[in-house]
mmCIF file of C-alpha atoms in Angstrom:
data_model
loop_
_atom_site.group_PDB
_atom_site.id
_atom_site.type_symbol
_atom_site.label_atom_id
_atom_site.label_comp_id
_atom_site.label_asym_id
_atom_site.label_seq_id
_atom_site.Cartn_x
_atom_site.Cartn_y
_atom_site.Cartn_z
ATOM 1 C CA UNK I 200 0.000 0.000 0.000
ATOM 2 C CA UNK I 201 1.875 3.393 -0.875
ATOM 3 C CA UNK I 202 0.081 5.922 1.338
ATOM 4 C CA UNK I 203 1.826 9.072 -0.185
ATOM 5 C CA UNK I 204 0.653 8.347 -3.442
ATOM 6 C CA UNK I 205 -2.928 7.902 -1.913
ATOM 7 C CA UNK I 206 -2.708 11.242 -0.218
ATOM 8 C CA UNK I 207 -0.906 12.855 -3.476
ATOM 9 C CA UNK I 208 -4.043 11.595 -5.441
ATOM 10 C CA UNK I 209 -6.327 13.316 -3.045
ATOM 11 C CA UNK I 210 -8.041 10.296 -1.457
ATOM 12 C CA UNK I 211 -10.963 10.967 0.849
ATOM 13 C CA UNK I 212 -11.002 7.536 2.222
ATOM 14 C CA UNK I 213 -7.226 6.543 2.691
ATOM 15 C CA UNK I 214 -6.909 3.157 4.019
ATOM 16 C CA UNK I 215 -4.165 1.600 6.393
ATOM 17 C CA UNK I 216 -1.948 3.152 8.494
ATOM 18 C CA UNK I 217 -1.898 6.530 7.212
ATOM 19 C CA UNK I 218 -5.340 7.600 8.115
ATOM 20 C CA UNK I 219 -7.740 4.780 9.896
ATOM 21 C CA UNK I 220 -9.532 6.067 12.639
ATOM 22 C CA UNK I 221 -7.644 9.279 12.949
ATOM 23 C CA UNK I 222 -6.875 9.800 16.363
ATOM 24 C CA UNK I 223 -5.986 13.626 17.306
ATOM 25 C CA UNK I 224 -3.120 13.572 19.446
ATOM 26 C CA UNK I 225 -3.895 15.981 22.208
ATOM 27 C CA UNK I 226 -0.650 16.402 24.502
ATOM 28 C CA UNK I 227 -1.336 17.966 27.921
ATOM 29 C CA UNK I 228 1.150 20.453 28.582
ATOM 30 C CA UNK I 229 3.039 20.011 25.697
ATOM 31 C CA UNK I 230 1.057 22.503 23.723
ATOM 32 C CA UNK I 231 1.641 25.351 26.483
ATOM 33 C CA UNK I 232 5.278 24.517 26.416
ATOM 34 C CA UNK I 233 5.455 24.620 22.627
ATOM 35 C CA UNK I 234 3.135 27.819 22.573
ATOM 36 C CA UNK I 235 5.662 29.842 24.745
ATOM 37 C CA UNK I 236 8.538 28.904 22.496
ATOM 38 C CA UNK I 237 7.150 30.024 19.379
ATOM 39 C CA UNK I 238 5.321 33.014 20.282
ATOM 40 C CA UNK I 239 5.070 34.879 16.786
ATOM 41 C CA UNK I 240 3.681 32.442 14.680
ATOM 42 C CA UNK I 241 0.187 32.663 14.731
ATOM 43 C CA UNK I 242 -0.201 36.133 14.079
ATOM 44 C CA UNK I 243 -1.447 36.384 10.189
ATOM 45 C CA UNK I 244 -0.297 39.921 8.976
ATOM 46 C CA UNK I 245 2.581 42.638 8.812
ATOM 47 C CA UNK I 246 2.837 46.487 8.959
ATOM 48 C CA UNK I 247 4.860 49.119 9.416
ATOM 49 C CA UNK I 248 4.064 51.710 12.230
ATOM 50 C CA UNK I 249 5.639 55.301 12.673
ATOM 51 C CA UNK I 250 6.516 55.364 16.414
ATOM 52 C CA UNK I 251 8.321 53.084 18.745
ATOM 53 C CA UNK I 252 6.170 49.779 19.665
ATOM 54 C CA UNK I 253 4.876 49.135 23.406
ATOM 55 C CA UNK I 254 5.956 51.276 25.881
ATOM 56 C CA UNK I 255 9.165 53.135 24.542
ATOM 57 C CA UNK I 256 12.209 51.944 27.056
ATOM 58 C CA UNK I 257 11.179 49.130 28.734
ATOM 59 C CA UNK I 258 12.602 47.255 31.620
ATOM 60 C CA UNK I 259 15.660 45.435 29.807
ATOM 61 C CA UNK I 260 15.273 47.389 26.715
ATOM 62 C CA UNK I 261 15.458 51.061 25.539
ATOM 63 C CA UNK I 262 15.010 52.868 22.151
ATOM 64 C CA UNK I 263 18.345 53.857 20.496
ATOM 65 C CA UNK I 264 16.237 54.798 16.961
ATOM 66 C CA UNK I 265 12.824 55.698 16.595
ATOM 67 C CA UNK I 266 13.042 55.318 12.963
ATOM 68 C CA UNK I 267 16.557 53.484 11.131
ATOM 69 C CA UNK I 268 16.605 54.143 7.674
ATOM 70 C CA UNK I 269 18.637 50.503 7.350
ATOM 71 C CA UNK I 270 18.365 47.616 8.781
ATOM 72 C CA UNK I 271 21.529 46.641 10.969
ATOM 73 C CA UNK I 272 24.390 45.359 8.729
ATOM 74 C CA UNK I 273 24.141 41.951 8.664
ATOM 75 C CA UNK I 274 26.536 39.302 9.830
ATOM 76 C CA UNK I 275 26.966 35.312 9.131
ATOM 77 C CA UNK I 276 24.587 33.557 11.672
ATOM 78 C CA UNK I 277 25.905 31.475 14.689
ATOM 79 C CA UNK I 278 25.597 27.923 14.452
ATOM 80 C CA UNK I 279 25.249 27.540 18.206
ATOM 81 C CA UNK I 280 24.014 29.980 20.706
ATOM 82 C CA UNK I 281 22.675 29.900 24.313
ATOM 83 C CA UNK I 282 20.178 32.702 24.847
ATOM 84 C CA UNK I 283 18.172 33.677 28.796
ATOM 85 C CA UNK I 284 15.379 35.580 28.740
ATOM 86 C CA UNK I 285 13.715 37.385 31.220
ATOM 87 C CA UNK I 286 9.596 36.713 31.556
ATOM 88 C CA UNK I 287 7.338 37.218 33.925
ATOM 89 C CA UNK I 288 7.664 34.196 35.936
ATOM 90 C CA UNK I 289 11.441 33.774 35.978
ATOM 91 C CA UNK I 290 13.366 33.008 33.042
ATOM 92 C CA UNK I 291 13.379 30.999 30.068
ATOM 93 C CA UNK I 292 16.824 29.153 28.403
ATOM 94 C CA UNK I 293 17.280 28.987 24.537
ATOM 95 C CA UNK I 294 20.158 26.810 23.218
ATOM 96 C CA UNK I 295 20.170 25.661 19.367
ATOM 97 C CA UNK I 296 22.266 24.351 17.241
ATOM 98 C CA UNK I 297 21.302 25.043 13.876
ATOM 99 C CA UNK I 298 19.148 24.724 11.958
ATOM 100 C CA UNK I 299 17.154 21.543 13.962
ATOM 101 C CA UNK I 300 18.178 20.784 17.039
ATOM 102 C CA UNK I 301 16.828 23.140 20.095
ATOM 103 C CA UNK I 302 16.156 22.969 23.426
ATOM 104 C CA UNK I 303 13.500 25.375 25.190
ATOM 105 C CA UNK I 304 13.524 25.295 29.195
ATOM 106 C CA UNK I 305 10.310 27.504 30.643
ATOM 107 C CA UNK I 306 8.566 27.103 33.672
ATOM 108 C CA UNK I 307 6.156 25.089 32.182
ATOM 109 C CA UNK I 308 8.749 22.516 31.356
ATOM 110 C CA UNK I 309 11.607 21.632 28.866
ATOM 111 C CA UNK I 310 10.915 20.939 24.920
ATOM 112 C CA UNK I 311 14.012 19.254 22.494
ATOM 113 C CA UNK I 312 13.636 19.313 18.966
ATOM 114 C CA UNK I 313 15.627 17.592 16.777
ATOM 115 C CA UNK I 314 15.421 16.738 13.142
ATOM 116 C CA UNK I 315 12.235 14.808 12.924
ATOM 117 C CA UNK I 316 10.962 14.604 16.493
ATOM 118 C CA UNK I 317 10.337 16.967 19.024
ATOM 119 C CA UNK I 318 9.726 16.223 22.782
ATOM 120 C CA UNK I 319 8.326 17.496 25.802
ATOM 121 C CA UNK I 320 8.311 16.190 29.826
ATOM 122 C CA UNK I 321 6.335 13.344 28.768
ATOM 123 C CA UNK I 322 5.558 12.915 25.239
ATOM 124 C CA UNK I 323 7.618 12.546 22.160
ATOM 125 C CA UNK I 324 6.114 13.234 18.603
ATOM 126 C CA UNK I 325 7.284 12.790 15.074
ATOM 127 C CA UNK I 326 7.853 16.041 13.307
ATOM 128 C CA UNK I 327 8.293 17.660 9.544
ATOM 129 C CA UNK I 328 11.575 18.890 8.637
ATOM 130 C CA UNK I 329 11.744 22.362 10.542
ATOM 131 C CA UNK I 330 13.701 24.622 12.056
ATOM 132 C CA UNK I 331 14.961 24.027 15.831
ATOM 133 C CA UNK I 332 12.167 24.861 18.709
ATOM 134 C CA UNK I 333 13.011 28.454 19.906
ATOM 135 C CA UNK I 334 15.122 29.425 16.682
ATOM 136 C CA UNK I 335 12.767 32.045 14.737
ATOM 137 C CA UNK I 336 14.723 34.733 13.802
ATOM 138 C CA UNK I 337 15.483 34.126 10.454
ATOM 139 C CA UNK I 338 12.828 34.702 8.228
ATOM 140 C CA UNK I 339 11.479 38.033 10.308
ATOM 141 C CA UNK I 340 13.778 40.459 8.019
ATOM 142 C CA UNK I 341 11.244 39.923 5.483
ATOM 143 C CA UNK I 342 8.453 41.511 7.474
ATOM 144 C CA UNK I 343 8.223 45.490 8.141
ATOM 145 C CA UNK I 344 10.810 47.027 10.222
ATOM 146 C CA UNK I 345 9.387 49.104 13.159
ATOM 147 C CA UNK I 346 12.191 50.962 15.776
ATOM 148 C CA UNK I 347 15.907 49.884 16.781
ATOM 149 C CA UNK I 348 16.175 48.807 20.455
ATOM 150 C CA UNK I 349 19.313 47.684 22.539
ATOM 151 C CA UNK I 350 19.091 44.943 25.282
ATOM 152 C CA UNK I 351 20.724 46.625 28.484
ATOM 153 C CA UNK I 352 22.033 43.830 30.195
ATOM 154 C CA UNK I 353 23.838 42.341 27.239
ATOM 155 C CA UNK I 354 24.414 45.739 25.778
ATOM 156 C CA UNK I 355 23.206 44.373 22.010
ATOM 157 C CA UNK I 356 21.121 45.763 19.325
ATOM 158 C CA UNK I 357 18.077 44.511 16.683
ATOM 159 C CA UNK I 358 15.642 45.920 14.952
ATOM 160 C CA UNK I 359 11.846 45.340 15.211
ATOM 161 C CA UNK I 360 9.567 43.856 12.946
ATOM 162 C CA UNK I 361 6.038 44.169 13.732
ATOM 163 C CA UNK I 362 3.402 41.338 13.449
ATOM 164 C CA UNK I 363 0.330 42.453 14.025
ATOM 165 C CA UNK I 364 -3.229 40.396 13.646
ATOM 166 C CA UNK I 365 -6.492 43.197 14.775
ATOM 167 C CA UNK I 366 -5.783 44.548 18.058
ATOM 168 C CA UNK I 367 -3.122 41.605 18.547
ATOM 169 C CA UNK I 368 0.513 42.424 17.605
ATOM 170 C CA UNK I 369 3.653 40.898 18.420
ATOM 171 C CA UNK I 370 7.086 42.640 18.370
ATOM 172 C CA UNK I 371 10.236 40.778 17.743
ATOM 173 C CA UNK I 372 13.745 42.150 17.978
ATOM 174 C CA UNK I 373 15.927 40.435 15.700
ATOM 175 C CA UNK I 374 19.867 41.505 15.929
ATOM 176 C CA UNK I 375 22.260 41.492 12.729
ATOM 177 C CA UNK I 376 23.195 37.689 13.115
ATOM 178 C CA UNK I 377 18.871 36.825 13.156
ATOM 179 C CA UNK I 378 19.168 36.063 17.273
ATOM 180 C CA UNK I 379 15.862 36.893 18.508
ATOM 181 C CA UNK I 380 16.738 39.410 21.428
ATOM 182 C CA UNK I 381 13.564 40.701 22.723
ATOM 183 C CA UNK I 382 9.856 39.578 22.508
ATOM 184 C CA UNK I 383 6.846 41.496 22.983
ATOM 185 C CA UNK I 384 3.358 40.160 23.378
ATOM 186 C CA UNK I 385 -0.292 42.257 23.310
ATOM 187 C CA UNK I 386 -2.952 39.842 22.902
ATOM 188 C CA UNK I 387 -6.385 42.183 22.415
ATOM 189 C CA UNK I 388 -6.786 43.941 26.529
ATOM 190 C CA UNK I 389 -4.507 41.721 28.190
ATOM 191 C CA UNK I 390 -1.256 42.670 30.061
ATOM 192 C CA UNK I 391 1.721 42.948 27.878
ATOM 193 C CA UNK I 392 3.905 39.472 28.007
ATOM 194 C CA UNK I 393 8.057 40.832 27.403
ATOM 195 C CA UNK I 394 10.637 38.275 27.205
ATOM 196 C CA UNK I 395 14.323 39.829 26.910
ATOM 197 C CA UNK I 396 17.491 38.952 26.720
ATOM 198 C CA UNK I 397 19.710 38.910 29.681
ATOM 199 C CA UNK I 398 22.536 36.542 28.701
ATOM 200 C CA UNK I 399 23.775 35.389 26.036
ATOM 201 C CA UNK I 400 26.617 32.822 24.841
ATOM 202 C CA UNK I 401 27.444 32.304 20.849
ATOM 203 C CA UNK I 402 29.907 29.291 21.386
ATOM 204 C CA UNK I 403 27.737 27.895 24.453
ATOM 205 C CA UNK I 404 29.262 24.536 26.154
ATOM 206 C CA UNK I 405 26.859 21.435 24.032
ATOM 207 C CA UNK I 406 27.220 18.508 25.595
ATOM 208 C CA UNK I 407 26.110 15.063 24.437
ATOM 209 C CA UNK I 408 22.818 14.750 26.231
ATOM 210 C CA UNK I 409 22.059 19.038 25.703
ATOM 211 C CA UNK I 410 19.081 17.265 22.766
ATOM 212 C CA UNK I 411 18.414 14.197 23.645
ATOM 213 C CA UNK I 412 14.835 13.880 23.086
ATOM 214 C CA UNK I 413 12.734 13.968 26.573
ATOM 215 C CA UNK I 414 9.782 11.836 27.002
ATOM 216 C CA UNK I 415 8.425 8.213 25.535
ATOM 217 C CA UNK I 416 6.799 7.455 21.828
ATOM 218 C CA UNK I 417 4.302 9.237 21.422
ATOM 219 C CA UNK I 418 1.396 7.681 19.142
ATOM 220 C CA UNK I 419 2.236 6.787 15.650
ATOM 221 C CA UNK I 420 0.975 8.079 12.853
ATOM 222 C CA UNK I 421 -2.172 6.325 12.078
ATOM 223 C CA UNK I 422 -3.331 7.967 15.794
ATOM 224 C CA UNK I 423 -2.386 11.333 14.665
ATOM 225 C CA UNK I 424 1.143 11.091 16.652
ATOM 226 C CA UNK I 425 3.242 11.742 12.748
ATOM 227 C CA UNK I 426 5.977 10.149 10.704
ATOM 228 C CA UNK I 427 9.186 11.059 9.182
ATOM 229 C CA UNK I 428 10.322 8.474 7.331
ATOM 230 C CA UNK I 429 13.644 8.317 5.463
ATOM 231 C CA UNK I 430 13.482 7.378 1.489
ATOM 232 C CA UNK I 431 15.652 6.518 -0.918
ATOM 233 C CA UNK I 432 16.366 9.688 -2.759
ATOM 234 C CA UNK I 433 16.524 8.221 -6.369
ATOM 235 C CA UNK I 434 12.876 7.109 -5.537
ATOM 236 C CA UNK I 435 10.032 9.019 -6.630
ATOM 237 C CA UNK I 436 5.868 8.851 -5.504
ATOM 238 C CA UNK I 437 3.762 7.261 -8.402
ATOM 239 C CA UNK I 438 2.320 9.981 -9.460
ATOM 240 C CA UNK I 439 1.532 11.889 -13.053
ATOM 241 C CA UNK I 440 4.514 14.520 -12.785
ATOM 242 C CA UNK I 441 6.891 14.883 -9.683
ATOM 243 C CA UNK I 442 9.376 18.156 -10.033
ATOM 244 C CA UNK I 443 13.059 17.412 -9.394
ATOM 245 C CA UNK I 444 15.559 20.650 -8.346
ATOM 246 C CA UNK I 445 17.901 20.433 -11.183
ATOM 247 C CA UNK I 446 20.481 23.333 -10.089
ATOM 248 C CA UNK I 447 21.431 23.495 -5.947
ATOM 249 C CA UNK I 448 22.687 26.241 -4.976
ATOM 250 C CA UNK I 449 26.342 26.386 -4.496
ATOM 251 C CA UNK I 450 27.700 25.223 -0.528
ATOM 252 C CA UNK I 451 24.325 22.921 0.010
ATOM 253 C CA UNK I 452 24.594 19.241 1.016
ATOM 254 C CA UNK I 453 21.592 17.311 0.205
ATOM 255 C CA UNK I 454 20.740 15.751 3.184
ATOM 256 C CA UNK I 455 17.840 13.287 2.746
ATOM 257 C CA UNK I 456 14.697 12.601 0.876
ATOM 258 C CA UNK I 457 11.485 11.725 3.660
ATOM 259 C CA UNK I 458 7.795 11.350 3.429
ATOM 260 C CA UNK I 459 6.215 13.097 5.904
ATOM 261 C CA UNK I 460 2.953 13.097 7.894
ATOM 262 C CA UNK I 461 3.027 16.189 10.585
ATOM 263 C CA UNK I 462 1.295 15.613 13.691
ATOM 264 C CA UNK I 463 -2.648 16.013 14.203
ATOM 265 C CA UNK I 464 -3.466 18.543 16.035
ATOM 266 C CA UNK I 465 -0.336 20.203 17.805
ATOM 267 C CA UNK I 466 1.400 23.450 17.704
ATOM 268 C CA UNK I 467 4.319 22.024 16.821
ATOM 269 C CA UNK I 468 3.413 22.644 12.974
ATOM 270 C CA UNK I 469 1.831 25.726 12.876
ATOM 271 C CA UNK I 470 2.398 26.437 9.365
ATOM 272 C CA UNK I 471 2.718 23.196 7.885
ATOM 273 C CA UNK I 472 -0.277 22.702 5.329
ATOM 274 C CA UNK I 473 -2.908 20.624 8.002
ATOM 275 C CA UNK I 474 -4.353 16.671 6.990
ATOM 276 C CA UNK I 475 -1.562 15.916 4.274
ATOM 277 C CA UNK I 476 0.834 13.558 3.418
ATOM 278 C CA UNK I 477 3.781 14.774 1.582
ATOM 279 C CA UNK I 478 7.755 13.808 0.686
ATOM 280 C CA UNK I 479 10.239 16.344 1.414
ATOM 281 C CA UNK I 480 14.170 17.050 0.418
ATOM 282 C CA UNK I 481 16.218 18.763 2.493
ATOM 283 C CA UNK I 482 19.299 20.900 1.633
ATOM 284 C CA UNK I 483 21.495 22.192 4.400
ATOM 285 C CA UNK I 484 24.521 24.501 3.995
ATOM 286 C CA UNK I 485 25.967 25.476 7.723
ATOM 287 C CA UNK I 486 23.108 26.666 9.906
ATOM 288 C CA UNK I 487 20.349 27.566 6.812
ATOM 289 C CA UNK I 488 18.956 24.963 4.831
ATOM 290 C CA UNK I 489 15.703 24.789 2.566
ATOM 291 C CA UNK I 490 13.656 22.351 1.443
ATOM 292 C CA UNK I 491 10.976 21.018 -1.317
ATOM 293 C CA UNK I 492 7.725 19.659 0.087
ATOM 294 C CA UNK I 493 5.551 18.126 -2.370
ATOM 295 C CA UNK I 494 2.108 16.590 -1.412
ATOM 296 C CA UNK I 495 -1.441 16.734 -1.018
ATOM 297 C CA UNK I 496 -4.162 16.889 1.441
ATOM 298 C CA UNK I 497 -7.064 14.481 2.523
ATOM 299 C CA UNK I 498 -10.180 15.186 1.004
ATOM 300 C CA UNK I 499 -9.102 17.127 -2.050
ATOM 301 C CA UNK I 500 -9.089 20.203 0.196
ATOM 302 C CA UNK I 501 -6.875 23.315 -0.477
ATOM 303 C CA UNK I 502 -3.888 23.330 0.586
ATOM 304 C CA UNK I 503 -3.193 26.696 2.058
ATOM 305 C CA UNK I 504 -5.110 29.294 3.797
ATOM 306 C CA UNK I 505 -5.140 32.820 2.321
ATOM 307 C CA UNK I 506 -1.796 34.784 3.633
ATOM 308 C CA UNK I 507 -1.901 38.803 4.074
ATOM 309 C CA UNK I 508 1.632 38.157 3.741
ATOM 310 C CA UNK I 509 1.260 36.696 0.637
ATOM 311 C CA UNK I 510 2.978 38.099 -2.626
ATOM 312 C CA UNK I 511 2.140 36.501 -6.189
ATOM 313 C CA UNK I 512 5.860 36.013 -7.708
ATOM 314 C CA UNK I 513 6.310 34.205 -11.133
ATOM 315 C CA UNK I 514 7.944 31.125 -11.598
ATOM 316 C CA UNK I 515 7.168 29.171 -14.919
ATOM 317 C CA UNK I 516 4.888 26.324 -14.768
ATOM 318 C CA UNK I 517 3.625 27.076 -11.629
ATOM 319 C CA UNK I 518 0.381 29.333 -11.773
ATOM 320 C CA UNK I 519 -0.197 31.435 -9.051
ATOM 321 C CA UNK I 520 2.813 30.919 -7.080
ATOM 322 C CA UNK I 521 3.136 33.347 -4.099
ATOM 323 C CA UNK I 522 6.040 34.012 -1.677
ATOM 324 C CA UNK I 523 5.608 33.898 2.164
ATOM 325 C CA UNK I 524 7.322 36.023 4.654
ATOM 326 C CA UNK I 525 7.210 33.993 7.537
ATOM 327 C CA UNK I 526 9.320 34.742 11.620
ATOM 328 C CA UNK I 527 10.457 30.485 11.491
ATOM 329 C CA UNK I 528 10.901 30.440 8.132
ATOM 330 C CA UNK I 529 9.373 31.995 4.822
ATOM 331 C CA UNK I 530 8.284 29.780 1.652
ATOM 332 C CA UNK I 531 7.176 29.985 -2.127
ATOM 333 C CA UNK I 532 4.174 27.914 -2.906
ATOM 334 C CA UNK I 533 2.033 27.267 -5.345
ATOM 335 C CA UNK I 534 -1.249 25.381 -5.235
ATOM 336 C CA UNK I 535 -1.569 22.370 -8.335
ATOM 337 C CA UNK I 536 -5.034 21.877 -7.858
ATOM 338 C CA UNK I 537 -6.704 19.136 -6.950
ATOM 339 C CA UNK I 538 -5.667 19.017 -3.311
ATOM 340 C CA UNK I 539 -2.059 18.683 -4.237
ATOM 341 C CA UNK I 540 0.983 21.853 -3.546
ATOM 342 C CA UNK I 541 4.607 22.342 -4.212
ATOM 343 C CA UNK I 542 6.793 24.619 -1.705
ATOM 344 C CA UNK I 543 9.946 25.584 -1.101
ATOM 345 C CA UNK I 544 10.234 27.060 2.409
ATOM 346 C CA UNK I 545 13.521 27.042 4.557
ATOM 347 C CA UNK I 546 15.584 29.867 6.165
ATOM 348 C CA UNK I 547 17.348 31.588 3.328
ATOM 349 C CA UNK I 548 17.016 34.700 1.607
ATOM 350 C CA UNK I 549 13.873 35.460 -0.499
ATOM 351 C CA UNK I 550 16.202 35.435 -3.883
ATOM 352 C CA UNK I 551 17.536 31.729 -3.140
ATOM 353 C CA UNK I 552 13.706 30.148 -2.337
ATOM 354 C CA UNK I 553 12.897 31.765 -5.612
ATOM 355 C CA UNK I 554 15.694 30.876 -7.243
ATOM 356 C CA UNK I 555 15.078 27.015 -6.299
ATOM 357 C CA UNK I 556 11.455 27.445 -7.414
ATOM 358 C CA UNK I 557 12.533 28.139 -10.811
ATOM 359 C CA UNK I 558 15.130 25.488 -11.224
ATOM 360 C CA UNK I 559 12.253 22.743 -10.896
ATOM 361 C CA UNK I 560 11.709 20.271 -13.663
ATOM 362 C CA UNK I 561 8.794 18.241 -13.707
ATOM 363 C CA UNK I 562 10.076 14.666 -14.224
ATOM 364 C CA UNK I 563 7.338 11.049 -13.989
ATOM 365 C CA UNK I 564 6.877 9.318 -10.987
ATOM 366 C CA UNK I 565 7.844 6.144 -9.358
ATOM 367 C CA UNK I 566 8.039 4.175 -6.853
ATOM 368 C CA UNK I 567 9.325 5.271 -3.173
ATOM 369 C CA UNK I 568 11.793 2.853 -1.795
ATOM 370 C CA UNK I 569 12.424 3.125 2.153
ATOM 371 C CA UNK I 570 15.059 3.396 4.103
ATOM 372 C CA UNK I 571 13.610 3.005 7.572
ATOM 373 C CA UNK I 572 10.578 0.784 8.830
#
């Protein structure tokens, strides 16, 4: 039974493991962690406003430009970092090592991602390829750039770029190497929630057990609990036309081929396209790396929600394609109809997602081989 070409083909009634008796995976605790650590995402739109966000200097944080003309010069990205913010209940500890593997310790508890799996105090879940839990600076530089701010106690600046969704609107402060310094929260009446930097460590002491995944199984995919499952990458799905990136971009390392069913009903995938099946490569170069996801949903059903973010960008053969500015990561995508998508999301620049867009080549299908179960 080949479940991703069932899903590819748009199957309403999928049989076997992939979808019988759908379980949603609902994760106690998990979710709150997971929320706290990727605080920006579920905000939907982006503007630009002509004063300083918030409250002006705030505890931690003060206005050194009400309005920069450029963004901060930027500088190559850390691999590794160790970041402590200040929140209102004590601190929270960021270390990553990029681009998958994070670990987020709050009050609440301590998540580990790694690539492929992501786990909390007690439960451990299969995840798409995405980028490490508590890592989302990269792709904000695409959104609107509010004020420059500088973190007092570790005497560092970013800029701010303003997500905003109604009367809810989320600052982040993003410095020139895409370390997120400085969080701030207004959710419609409610007090503001600030998390700042108060140390921080760019070659922090890793040792063997810093990502070891927290946690037992969680449930497998045919309960809603997700797969990752490694392929062989000179297979292909059997489907009508499958697109193959025929120029990489110099300095990436093809890392795997996987078909991929995200986890029902978590957090963990915010912006992953919900109820699909899909097989995704990977390309990593350092701490960036992008990816093509290729798939379709249950049911037929679209694939995407409707972005305010959204720009319409041309790439040949794909009608319709948009680009997505996005705080994790930002993606171009374009719907095929039919239930079924191609993206390419990851987090590098704008001009290289494009630029992998347009090298696709629509090839036949096949046959996926695994690698793994």
């Amino acid at each position: 039974m080949n479940f991703v070409r069932d899903a590819l083909d748009g199957l309403g009634n999928l049989p076997g493991r992939l979808w019988r008796g759908l379980v949603r995976a609902r994760m106690v605790g998990f979710v709150v962690v997971l929320v706290a650590g990727a605080v920006a995402l579920s905000l939907a739109s982006v503007s630009r406003d002509d004063g300083p966000s918030g409250d002006g200097d705030r505890e931690g944080s003060v206005v050194v430009d009400e309005h920069p003309t450029e963004p901060l010069a930027p500088v190559d990205p850390p691999t590794e970092y160790r970041i402590v913010y200040a929140v209102a209940d004590g601190t929270e500890t960021v270390v990553v090592r990029r681009p998958f593997s994070g670990r987020l310790e709050t009050a609440s508890g301590t998540v580990v991602s790694v690539f492929g799996s992501l786990g909390s105090d007690g439960t451990r879940v299969a995840i798409p390829p995405v980028p490490a839990i508590g890592d989302n600076g990269f792709a904000a530089a695409a959104s609107e750039r509010s004020e420059r701010r500088r973190m007092t106690a570790i005497d560092r600046e970013c800029d701010v770029y303003r997500v905003r969704s109604g009367s809810s609107s989320v600052d982040v402060c993003v410095d020139a190497s895409r370390l997120v310094l400085e969080t701030y929260e207004v959710i419609d009446d409610k007090p503001p929630a600030h998390r700042v930097a108060i140390e921080l460590d760019v070659s922090p002491a890793i040792t063997a057990d810093t990502f070891d995944l927290p946690g037992t199984e969680g449930a497998p995919a045919h309960e809603g609990g997700g797969s990752t499952l490694a392929v062989d990458a000179t297979t292909r799905p059997p489907v009508e036309t499958w697109y193959e990136l025929s120029t990489v971009p110099a300095g990436f390392t093809h890392r795997g081929r996987y078909e991929v069913i995200p986890p029902d009903n978590t957090v963990a995938t915010a912006d992953w396209p919900e109820n699909t099946t899909s097989v995704v490569d990977v390309w990593v170069n350092g701490p960036v790396f992008f990816a093509v996801d290729q798939g379709g949903t249950r049911g037929r059903t679209p694939p995407f929600s409707d972005s305010p973010r959204a720009e319409a960008v041309t790439v040949a053969g794909f009608d319709g394609a948009e680009f997505v500015a996005g705080v994790r990561w930002s993606e171009v995508r374009a719907d095929l109809g039919e239930g079924r998508y191609v993206r390419v999301y990851g987090t590098v620049d704008r001009e290289t997602l494009l630029r992998v867009a347009r090298s696709l080549a629509p090839v036949e299908g096949d046959e996926l081989v695994y690698l793994d179960n």
